[in-house]
PDB file of C-alpha atoms in Angstrom:
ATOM      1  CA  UNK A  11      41.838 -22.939  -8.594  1.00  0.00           C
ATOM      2  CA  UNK A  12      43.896 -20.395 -10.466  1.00  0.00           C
ATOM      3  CA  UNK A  13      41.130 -19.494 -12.545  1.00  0.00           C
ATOM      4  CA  UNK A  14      40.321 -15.389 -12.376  1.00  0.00           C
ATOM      5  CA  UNK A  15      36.308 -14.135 -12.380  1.00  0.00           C
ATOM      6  CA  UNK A  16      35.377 -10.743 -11.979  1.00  0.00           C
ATOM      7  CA  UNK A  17      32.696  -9.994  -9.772  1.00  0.00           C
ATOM      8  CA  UNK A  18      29.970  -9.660 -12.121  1.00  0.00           C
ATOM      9  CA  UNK A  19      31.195 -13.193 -13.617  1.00  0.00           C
ATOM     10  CA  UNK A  20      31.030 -14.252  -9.951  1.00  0.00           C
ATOM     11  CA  UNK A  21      27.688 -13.136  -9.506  1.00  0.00           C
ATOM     12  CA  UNK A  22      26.269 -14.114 -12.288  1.00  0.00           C
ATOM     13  CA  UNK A  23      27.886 -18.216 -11.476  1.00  0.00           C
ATOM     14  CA  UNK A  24      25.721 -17.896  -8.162  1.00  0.00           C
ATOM     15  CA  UNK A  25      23.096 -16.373  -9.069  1.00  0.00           C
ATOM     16  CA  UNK A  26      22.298 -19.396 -12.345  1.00  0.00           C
ATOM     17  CA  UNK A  27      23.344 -21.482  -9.622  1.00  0.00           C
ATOM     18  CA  UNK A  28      19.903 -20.881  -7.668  1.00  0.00           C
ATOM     19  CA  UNK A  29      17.807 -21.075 -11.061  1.00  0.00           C
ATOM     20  CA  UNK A  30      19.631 -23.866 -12.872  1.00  0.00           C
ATOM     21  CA  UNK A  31      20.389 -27.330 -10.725  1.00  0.00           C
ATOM     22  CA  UNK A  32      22.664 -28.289 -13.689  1.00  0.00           C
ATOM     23  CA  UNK A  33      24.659 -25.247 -12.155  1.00  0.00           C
ATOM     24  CA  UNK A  34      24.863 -25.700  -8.228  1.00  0.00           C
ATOM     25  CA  UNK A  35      27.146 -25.497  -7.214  1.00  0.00           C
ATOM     26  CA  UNK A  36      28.811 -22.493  -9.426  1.00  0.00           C
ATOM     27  CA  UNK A  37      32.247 -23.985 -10.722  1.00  0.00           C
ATOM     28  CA  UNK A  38      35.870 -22.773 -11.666  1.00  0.00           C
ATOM     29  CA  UNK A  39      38.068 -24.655 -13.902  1.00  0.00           C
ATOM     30  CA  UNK A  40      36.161 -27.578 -12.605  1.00  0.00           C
ATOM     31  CA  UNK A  41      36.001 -26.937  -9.028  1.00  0.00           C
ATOM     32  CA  UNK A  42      33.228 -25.838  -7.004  1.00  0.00           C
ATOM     33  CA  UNK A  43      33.248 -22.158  -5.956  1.00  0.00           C
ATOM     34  CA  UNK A  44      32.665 -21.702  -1.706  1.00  0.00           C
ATOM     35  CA  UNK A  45      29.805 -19.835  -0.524  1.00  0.00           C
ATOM     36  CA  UNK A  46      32.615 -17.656   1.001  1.00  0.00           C
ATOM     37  CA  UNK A  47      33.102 -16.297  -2.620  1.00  0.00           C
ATOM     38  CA  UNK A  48      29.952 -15.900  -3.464  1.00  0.00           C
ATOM     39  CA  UNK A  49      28.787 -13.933   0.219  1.00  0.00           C
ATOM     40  CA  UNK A  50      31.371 -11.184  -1.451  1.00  0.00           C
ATOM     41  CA  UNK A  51      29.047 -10.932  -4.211  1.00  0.00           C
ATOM     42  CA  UNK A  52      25.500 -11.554  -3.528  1.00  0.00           C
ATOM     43  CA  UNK A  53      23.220  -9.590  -0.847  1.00  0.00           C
ATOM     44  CA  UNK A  54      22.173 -11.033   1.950  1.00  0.00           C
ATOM     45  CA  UNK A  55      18.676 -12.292   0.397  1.00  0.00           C
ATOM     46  CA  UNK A  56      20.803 -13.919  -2.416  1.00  0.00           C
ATOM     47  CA  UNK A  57      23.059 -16.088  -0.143  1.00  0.00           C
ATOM     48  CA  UNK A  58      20.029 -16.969   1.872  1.00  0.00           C
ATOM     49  CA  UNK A  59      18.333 -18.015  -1.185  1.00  0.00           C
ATOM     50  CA  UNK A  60      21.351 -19.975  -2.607  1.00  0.00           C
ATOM     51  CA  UNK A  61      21.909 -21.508   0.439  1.00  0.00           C
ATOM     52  CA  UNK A  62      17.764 -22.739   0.236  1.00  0.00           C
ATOM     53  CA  UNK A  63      18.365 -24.064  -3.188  1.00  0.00           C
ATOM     54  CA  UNK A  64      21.656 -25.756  -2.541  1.00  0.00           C
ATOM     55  CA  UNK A  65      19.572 -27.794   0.334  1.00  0.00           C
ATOM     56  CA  UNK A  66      17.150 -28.575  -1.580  1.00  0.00           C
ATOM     57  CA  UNK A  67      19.025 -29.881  -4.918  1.00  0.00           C
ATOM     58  CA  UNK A  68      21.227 -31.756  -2.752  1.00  0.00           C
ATOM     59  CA  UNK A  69      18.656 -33.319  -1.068  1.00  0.00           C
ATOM     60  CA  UNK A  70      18.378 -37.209  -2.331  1.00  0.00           C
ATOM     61  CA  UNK A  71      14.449 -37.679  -1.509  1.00  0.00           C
ATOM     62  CA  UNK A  72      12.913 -34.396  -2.251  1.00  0.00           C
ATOM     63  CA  UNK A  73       9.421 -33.409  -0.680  1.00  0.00           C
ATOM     64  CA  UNK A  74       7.154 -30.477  -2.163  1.00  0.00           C
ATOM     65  CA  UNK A  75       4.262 -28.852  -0.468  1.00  0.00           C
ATOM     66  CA  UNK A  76       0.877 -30.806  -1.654  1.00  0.00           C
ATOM     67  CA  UNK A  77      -0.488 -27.451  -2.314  1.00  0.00           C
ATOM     68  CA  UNK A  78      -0.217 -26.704  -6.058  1.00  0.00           C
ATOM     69  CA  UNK A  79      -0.392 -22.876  -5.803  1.00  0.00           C
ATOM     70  CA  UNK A  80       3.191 -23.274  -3.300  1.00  0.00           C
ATOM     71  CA  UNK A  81       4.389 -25.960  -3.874  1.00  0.00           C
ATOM     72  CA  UNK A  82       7.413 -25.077  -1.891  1.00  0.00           C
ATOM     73  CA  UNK A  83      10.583 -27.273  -0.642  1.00  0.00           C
ATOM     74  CA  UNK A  84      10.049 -29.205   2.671  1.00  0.00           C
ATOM     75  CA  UNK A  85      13.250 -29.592   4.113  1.00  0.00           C
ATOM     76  CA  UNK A  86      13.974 -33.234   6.145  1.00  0.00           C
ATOM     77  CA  UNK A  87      14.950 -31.366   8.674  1.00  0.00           C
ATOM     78  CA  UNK A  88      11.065 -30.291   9.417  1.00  0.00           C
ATOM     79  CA  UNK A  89      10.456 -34.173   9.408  1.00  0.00           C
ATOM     80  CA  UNK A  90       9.748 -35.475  12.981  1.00  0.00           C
ATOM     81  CA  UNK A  91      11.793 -38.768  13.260  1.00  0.00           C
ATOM     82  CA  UNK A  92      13.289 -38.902  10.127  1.00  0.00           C
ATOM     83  CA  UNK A  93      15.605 -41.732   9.771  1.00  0.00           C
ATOM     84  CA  UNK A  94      16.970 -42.520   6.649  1.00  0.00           C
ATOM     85  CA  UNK A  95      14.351 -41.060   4.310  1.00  0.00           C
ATOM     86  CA  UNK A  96      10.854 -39.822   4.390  1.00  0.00           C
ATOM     87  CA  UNK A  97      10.058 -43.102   2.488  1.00  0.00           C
ATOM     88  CA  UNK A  98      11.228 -45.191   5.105  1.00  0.00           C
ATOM     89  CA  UNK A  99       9.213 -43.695   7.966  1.00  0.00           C
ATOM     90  CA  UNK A 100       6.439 -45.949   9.602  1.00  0.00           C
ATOM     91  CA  UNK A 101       2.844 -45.947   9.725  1.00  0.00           C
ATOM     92  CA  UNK A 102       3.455 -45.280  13.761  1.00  0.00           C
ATOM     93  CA  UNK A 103       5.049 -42.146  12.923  1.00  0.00           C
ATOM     94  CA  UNK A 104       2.714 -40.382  10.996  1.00  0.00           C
ATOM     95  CA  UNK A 105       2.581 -36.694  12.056  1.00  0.00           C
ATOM     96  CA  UNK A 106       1.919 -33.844  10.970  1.00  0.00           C
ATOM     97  CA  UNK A 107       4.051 -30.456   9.919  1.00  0.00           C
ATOM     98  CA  UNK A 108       3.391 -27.165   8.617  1.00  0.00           C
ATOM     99  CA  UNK A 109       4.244 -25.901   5.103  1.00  0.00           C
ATOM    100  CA  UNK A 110       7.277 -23.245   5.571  1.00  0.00           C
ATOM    101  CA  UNK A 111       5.420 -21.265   3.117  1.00  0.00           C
ATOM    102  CA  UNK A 112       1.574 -21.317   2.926  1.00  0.00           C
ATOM    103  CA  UNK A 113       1.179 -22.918   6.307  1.00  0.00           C
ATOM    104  CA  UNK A 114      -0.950 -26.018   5.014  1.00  0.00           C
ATOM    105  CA  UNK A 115      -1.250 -29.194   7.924  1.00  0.00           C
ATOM    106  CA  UNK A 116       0.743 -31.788   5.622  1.00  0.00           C
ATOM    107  CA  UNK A 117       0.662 -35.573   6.664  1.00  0.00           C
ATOM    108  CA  UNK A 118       4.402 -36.819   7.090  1.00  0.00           C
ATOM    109  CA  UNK A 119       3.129 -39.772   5.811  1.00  0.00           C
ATOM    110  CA  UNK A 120       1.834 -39.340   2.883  1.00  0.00           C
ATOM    111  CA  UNK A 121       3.205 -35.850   2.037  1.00  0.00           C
ATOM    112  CA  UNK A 122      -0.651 -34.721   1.169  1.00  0.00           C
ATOM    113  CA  UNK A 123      -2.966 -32.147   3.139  1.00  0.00           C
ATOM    114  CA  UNK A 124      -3.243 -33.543   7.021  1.00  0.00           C
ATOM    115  CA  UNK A 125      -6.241 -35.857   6.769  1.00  0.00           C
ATOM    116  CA  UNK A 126      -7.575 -36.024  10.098  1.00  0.00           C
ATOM    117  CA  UNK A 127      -9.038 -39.458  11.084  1.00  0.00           C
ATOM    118  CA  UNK A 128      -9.125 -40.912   7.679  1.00  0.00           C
ATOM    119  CA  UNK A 129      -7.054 -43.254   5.833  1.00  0.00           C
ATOM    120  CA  UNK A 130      -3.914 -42.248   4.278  1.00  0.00           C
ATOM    121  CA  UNK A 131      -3.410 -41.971   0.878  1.00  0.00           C
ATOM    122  CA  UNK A 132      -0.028 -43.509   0.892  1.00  0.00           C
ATOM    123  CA  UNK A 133       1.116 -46.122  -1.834  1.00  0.00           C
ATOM    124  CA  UNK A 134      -1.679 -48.277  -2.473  1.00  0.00           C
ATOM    125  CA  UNK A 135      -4.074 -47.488  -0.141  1.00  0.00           C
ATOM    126  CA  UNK A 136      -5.693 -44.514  -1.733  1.00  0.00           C
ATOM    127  CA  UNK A 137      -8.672 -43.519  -0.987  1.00  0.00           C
ATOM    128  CA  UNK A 138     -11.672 -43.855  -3.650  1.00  0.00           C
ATOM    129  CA  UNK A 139     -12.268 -40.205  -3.923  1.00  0.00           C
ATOM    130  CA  UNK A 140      -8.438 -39.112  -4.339  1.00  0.00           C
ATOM    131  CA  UNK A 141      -8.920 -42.158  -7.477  1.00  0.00           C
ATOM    132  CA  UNK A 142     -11.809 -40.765  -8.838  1.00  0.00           C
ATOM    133  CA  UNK A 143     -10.146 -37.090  -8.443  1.00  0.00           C
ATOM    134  CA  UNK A 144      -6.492 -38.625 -10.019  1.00  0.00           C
ATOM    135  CA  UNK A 145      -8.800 -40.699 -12.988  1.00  0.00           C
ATOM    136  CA  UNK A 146     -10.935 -37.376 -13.886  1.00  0.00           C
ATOM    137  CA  UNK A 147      -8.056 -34.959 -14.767  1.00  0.00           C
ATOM    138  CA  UNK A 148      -5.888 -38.224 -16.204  1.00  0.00           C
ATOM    139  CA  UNK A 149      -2.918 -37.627 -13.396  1.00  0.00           C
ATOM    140  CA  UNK A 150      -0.929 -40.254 -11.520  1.00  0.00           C
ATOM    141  CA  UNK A 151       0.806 -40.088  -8.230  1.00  0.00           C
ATOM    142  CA  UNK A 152       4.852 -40.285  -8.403  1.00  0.00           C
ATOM    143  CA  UNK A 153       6.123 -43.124  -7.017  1.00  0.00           C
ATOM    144  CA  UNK A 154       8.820 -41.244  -4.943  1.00  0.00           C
ATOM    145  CA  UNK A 155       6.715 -38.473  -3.475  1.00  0.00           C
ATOM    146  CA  UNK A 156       3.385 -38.879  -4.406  1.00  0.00           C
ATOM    147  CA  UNK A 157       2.534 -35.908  -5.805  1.00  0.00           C
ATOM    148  CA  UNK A 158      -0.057 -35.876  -8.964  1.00  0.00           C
ATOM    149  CA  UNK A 159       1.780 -36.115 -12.447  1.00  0.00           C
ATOM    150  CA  UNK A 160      -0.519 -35.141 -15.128  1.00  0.00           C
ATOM    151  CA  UNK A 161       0.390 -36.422 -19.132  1.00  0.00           C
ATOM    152  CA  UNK A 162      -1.033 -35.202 -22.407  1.00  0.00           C
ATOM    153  CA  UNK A 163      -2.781 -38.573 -23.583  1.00  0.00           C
ATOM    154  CA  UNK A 164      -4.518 -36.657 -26.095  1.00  0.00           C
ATOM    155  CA  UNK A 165      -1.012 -36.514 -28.105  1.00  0.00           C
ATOM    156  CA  UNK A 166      -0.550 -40.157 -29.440  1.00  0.00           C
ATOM    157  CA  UNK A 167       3.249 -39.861 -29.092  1.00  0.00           C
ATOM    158  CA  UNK A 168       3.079 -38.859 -25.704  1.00  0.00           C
ATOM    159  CA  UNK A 169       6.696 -40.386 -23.928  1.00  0.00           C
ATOM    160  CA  UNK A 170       6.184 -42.684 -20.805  1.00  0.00           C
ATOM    161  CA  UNK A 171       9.025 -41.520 -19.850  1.00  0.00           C
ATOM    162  CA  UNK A 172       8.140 -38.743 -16.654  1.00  0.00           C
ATOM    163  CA  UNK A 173      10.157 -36.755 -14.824  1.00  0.00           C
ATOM    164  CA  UNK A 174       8.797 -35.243 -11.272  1.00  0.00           C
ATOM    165  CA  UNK A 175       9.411 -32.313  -9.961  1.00  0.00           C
ATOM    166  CA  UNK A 176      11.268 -34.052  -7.317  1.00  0.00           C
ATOM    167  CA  UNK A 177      13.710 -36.156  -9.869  1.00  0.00           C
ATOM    168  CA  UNK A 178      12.311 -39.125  -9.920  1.00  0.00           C
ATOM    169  CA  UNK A 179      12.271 -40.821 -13.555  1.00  0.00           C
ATOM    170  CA  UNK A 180       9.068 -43.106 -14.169  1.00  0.00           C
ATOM    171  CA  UNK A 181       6.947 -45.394 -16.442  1.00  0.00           C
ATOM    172  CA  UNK A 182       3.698 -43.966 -16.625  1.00  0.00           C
ATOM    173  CA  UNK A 183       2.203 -47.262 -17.241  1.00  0.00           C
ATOM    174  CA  UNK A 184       3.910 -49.107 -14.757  1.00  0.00           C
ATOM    175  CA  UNK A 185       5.270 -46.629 -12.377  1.00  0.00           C
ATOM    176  CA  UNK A 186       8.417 -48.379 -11.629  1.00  0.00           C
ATOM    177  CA  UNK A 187      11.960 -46.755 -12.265  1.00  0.00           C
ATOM    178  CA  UNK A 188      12.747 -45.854 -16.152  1.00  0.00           C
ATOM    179  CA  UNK A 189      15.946 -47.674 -15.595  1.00  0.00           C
ATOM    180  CA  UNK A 190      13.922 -51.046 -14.533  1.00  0.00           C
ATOM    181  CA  UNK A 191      10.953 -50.868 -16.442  1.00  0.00           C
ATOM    182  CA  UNK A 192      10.425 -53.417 -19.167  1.00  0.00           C
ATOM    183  CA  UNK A 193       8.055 -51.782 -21.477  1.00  0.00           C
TER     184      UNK A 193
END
C-alpha cells in the first residue's frame, strides 16, 4: 500500500500483533504488512516470537500442552504422521511427543500426559478416574482438543456458550458446535 507508518507505529502493529489474534497479521490500509517490514523493526527475539504466534493463530486445529502451569502451543509439525488434522489420526498411531516447553510425555492421541499402558482418554472412552477428577472441580473436556473447560455454575446466568482456548465454540450441555446446537 501507499499508506506511511513510522517505525514506532510499525512496531507497535507487530508487536499487538503477537498479543492480540484480532491483530495478526499487522495491517495497512487493509493489507497485511510482510514480516520483511516488521524484521526492520523488531529484535531478533520479537520476530522469532511473532513468527511463533503467527503459527499458532493460523493454525486451524490448535493443540495446547495438557500441563496447566505451560500450557504452551504444540505445533503439527511435532505430530508424528499427521495427516489432515490431529483429530483425524488413528488409534494405530498413537505416539508420544515432548512438550517444546516443560518437556511433559504427551499422548498424540489424546493430547493428555503419556499414559503408559492404560486406556486413552480420548472422546468417550475416558477413564473413571479422569470422570471423577472432571465431575469434582465441575470441568468438561472440549470437544476439539480435549482439554478441561471449567464454568461458574454457581452463577445462575452462567452462558452455555464456551469458548476454548483453542477456538472452538461449544454447548456446555451438549458439547456439540454453538452453531449446531439446538438448545
Amino acid at each position: 500500500c501507499n499508506g506511511l507508518s513510522c517505525h514506532s507505529c510499525l512496531r507497535t502493529f507487530f508487536l499487538l500483533a503477537t498479543q492480540n489474534e484480532k491483530c495478526m497479521p499487522p495491517r495497512c490500509c487493509g493489507m497485511a504488512i510482510p514480516l520483511a517490514i516488521g524484521r526492520q523493526v523488531l529484535t531478533g527475539t520479537e520476530v522469532e516470537i511473532f513468527k511463533e504466534k503467527h503459527e499458532e493463530w493460523n493454525t486451524a486445529e490448535r493443540c495446547y500442552c495438557p500441563v496447566p502451569k505451560c500450557s504452551a502451543f504444540l505445533a503439527p509439525r511435532l505430530f508424528p504422521g499427521l495427516r489432515a488434522s490431529v483429530s483425524s489420526m488413528q488409534e494405530d498411531e498413537e505416539s508420544v511427543i515432548s512438550c517444546p516447553e516443560c518437556d511433559v510425555a504427551i499422548c498424540t492421541t489424546c493430547i493428555q500426559v503419556a499414559h503408559e499402558e492404560q486406556v486413552c482418554a480420548r472422546d468417550d472412552n475416558i477413564t473413571p478416574e479422569l470422570d471423577r477428577a472432571l465431575k469434582e472441580v465441575g470441568a468438561k473436556r472440549c470437544p476439539k482438543c480435549r482439554t478441561a473447560v471449567e464454568r461458574d455454575d454457581d452463577d445462575d446466568d452462567a452462558c452455555n456458550s464456551m469458548c476454548c482456548r483453542c477456538g472452538a465454540k461449544w454447548c456446555w450441555h451438549c458439547l456439540r458446535d454453538v452453531e449446531t446446537c439446538e438448545g
